[in-house]
C-alpha cells in the first residue's frame, strides 16, 4: 500500500526541509561518531539561516532536481540535485530517521537521477551511512574513501603566501574556467550564494590560478586550482584566518589530493578517514577540495 508520495520541492518546503535534514544528519553523526570528535549537535540558528538560504538558491536554480516525500503527517524525506554544464551533483539527501530503510530514499534518488539524464558525469559527497552507500553503489557510483584533517593551526606553521588576494564577483569567469579545467563543470550561479557566506580568496598568476572559499573560522569549504602549488598556497591562506588555539577541519580530502595532507602534517593536525567521494563518468578532481552541498 502506498502511504506516502513524492512531489517536486517548492520554496515553501524550505523550513521543514531544514528541520528534517538537521534531524537526519545529527542522528547519522551520532551513529558514526568517534571518540575525540566534537559532539554531534543541531545547526545553530545562524547556521540554519545560512543553510536555508543555500537550499532556496538551489530550489531556484534547479527546481527539477529538488524532490520531497511526504505523507499525511508531513515531510519524510528530501533530495536536492543540480546540473552544471554536463555534470549532475547531489546537494542534499535525507529521510527522517524513523522512516529510513523502507524505500523512501530509493524513490527520491530515482526522481533526482531523472533530472541528471543526459549528463556525462555525476559527483557527490557520500556520508558514512551504509544505507546511503548502498543506494549510491546501486546507482553506478564508484566510491572513493576520503580523509579529514583536524586540529589547530599554529601561527609558527604558517608560511608567507604571495600573490593570493581577496576575490569578488569579478572573478567568476576565472573561477568557472578553473573549475572546468579541474572538475569539468563550472559552479556558475552558485558563486552568488557562496560569496555571501564565505570568504573568497583567489590566485591569478602566470604559473597557476585557483580560488577557495573559507568559513569565518578559517575552514576551507571549497578549493580548486590548476596546480598543487597554487592549491597549497590557497589552503594556507584559508587556514591563516583561523584562531590559533581552536581546532579546524580540512574535510573531503581524497587520496589524489595528498598536497592537502602535507599542509595538515605541517600543522601537526590529526588525520582521519571520513566520507566518500562518489563519482560516475569521471576521476577524482585534483587539486580540489569539494564542498558537501556544492560538491
Ligand atoms: C541515505 C538515506 C537518504 C536513504 O534513504 P532510505 O529511505 O533510508 O533508503 P532506502 O530504504 O531506499 O534504501 C536503503 C537500502 O539500504 C538497505 N539497508 C538497510 N539497513 C542496512 C544496513 N544496516 N546496512 C546496509 N544496508 C542496509 C535497505 O534494505 C535498502 O536497500 P534495498 O532497497 O536494496 O533493500 C537515509 O537513510 C538517510 O537519511 N540517512 C542519513 C543521512 C544521510 O546519510 N544522507 C546521505 C547524505 S550523502
Short mmCIF file of N, CA and C and ligand atoms in Angstrom, two decimals, residues 20-21 24-25 27-28 31 78 90 92-97 99-108 124-136 138, ligand 1:
data_model
loop_
_atom_site.label_atom_id
_atom_site.label_comp_id
_atom_site.label_asym_id
_atom_site.label_seq_id
_atom_site.Cartn_x
_atom_site.Cartn_y
_atom_site.Cartn_z
N UNK A 20 14.12 18.67 8.89
CA UNK A 20 14.23 17.24 8.60
C UNK A 20 15.69 16.84 8.39
N UNK A 21 16.43 17.63 7.58
CA UNK A 21 17.82 17.27 7.32
C UNK A 21 18.66 17.38 8.59
N UNK A 24 18.02 14.30 10.62
CA UNK A 24 18.60 13.12 9.99
C UNK A 24 20.14 13.13 10.08
N UNK A 25 20.77 14.29 9.84
CA UNK A 25 22.24 14.35 9.86
C UNK A 25 22.78 14.23 11.30
N UNK A 27 21.38 12.56 13.73
CA UNK A 27 21.24 11.13 14.10
C UNK A 27 22.34 10.30 13.42
N UNK A 28 22.66 10.65 12.18
CA UNK A 28 23.75 9.96 11.48
C UNK A 28 25.09 10.25 12.18
N UNK A 31 25.50 8.06 15.07
CA UNK A 31 25.82 6.68 14.70
C UNK A 31 27.27 6.52 14.28
N UNK A 78 13.89 14.24 1.55
CA UNK A 78 14.20 15.26 0.55
C UNK A 78 15.43 14.87 -0.24
N UNK A 90 24.73 15.82 -6.36
CA UNK A 90 23.73 15.67 -5.31
C UNK A 90 24.10 16.64 -4.19
N UNK A 92 21.89 17.50 -1.34
CA UNK A 92 21.36 17.06 -0.03
C UNK A 92 20.46 15.87 -0.27
N UNK A 93 20.45 14.97 0.74
CA UNK A 93 19.67 13.73 0.59
C UNK A 93 19.41 13.20 1.99
N UNK A 94 18.19 13.16 2.43
CA UNK A 94 17.90 12.70 3.79
C UNK A 94 16.47 12.21 3.90
N UNK A 95 16.31 11.21 4.77
CA UNK A 95 14.99 10.70 5.13
C UNK A 95 14.90 10.77 6.65
N UNK A 96 13.74 11.10 7.16
CA UNK A 96 13.52 11.19 8.61
C UNK A 96 13.96 9.88 9.26
N UNK A 97 14.72 9.93 10.37
CA UNK A 97 15.28 8.70 10.94
C UNK A 97 14.25 7.58 11.10
N UNK A 99 11.82 6.78 9.39
CA UNK A 99 11.31 6.23 8.13
C UNK A 99 12.40 5.68 7.22
N UNK A 100 13.63 5.62 7.73
CA UNK A 100 14.73 5.13 6.89
C UNK A 100 14.62 3.62 6.68
N UNK A 101 15.16 3.16 5.55
CA UNK A 101 15.26 1.73 5.29
C UNK A 101 13.98 1.09 4.79
N UNK A 102 13.01 1.91 4.33
CA UNK A 102 11.79 1.30 3.79
C UNK A 102 11.48 1.78 2.37
N UNK A 103 12.52 2.26 1.67
CA UNK A 103 12.38 2.52 0.24
C UNK A 103 12.09 3.97 -0.13
N UNK A 104 11.91 4.86 0.86
CA UNK A 104 11.63 6.27 0.55
C UNK A 104 12.83 6.89 -0.18
N UNK A 105 14.03 6.61 0.33
CA UNK A 105 15.24 7.17 -0.26
C UNK A 105 15.42 6.73 -1.70
N UNK A 106 15.09 5.48 -1.99
CA UNK A 106 15.23 5.00 -3.37
C UNK A 106 14.33 5.79 -4.31
N UNK A 107 13.09 6.01 -3.90
CA UNK A 107 12.15 6.78 -4.74
C UNK A 107 12.68 8.19 -4.99
N UNK A 108 13.22 8.79 -3.93
CA UNK A 108 13.72 10.17 -4.07
C UNK A 108 14.93 10.22 -5.01
N UNK A 124 29.14 13.31 -6.04
CA UNK A 124 28.51 13.65 -4.76
C UNK A 124 29.43 13.28 -3.61
N UNK A 125 29.20 13.93 -2.48
CA UNK A 125 29.91 13.58 -1.26
C UNK A 125 28.99 12.64 -0.48
N UNK A 126 29.45 11.41 -0.27
CA UNK A 126 28.63 10.43 0.42
C UNK A 126 28.99 10.39 1.89
N UNK A 127 27.97 10.29 2.72
CA UNK A 127 28.18 10.13 4.16
C UNK A 127 28.68 8.70 4.42
N UNK A 128 28.84 8.37 5.70
CA UNK A 128 29.26 7.01 6.05
C UNK A 128 28.07 6.14 6.40
N UNK A 129 26.89 6.56 5.99
CA UNK A 129 25.69 5.77 6.26
C UNK A 129 25.65 4.58 5.30
N UNK A 130 25.65 3.34 5.83
CA UNK A 130 25.61 2.17 4.94
C UNK A 130 24.40 2.18 4.01
N UNK A 131 23.30 2.78 4.46
CA UNK A 131 22.10 2.84 3.61
C UNK A 131 22.35 3.74 2.41
N UNK A 132 22.99 4.88 2.64
CA UNK A 132 23.30 5.81 1.55
C UNK A 132 24.28 5.16 0.58
N UNK A 133 25.31 4.49 1.14
CA UNK A 133 26.35 3.91 0.28
C UNK A 133 25.77 2.80 -0.60
N UNK A 134 24.82 2.05 -0.04
CA UNK A 134 24.16 1.02 -0.86
C UNK A 134 23.42 1.68 -2.03
N UNK A 135 22.70 2.75 -1.75
CA UNK A 135 21.94 3.46 -2.80
C UNK A 135 22.89 3.95 -3.90
N UNK A 136 24.03 4.56 -3.50
CA UNK A 136 24.93 5.15 -4.49
C UNK A 136 25.60 4.07 -5.34
N UNK A 138 24.46 1.10 -6.00
CA UNK A 138 23.46 0.51 -6.90
C UNK A 138 23.10 1.49 -8.03
C1 LIG B 1 20.58 7.77 2.89
C2 LIG B 1 19.08 7.87 3.06
C3 LIG B 1 18.58 9.20 2.47
C4 LIG B 1 18.44 6.73 2.25
O1 LIG B 1 17.05 6.77 2.44
P1 LIG B 1 16.27 5.43 2.93
O2 LIG B 1 14.83 5.70 2.77
O3 LIG B 1 16.79 5.02 4.23
O4 LIG B 1 16.80 4.42 1.76
P2 LIG B 1 16.15 3.10 1.20
O5 LIG B 1 15.28 2.46 2.23
O6 LIG B 1 15.52 3.39 -0.14
O7 LIG B 1 17.44 2.26 0.89
C5 LIG B 1 18.29 1.79 1.91
C6 LIG B 1 18.90 0.48 1.48
O8 LIG B 1 19.82 0.03 2.47
C7 LIG B 1 19.43 -1.26 2.93
N1 LIG B 1 19.80 -1.35 4.34
C8 LIG B 1 19.04 -1.22 5.45
N2 LIG B 1 19.79 -1.34 6.56
C9 LIG B 1 21.08 -1.54 6.13
C10 LIG B 1 22.31 -1.74 6.79
N3 LIG B 1 22.40 -1.73 8.11
N4 LIG B 1 23.40 -1.91 6.03
C11 LIG B 1 23.36 -1.89 4.70
N5 LIG B 1 22.19 -1.70 4.00
C12 LIG B 1 21.09 -1.53 4.72
C13 LIG B 1 17.95 -1.33 2.68
O9 LIG B 1 17.48 -2.65 2.62
C14 LIG B 1 17.88 -0.62 1.32
O10 LIG B 1 18.35 -1.43 0.28
P3 LIG B 1 17.34 -2.18 -0.74
O11 LIG B 1 16.43 -1.11 -1.28
O12 LIG B 1 18.22 -2.76 -1.79
O13 LIG B 1 16.61 -3.21 0.09
C15 LIG B 1 18.64 7.77 4.55
O14 LIG B 1 18.97 6.50 5.06
C16 LIG B 1 19.24 8.86 5.43
O15 LIG B 1 18.65 9.93 5.59
N6 LIG B 1 20.45 8.63 6.04
C17 LIG B 1 21.06 9.62 6.94
C18 LIG B 1 21.52 10.86 6.19
C19 LIG B 1 22.49 10.52 5.09
O16 LIG B 1 23.44 9.79 5.26
N7 LIG B 1 22.23 11.07 3.90
C20 LIG B 1 23.08 10.88 2.75
C21 LIG B 1 23.99 12.04 2.64
S1 LIG B 1 25.21 11.69 1.41
#
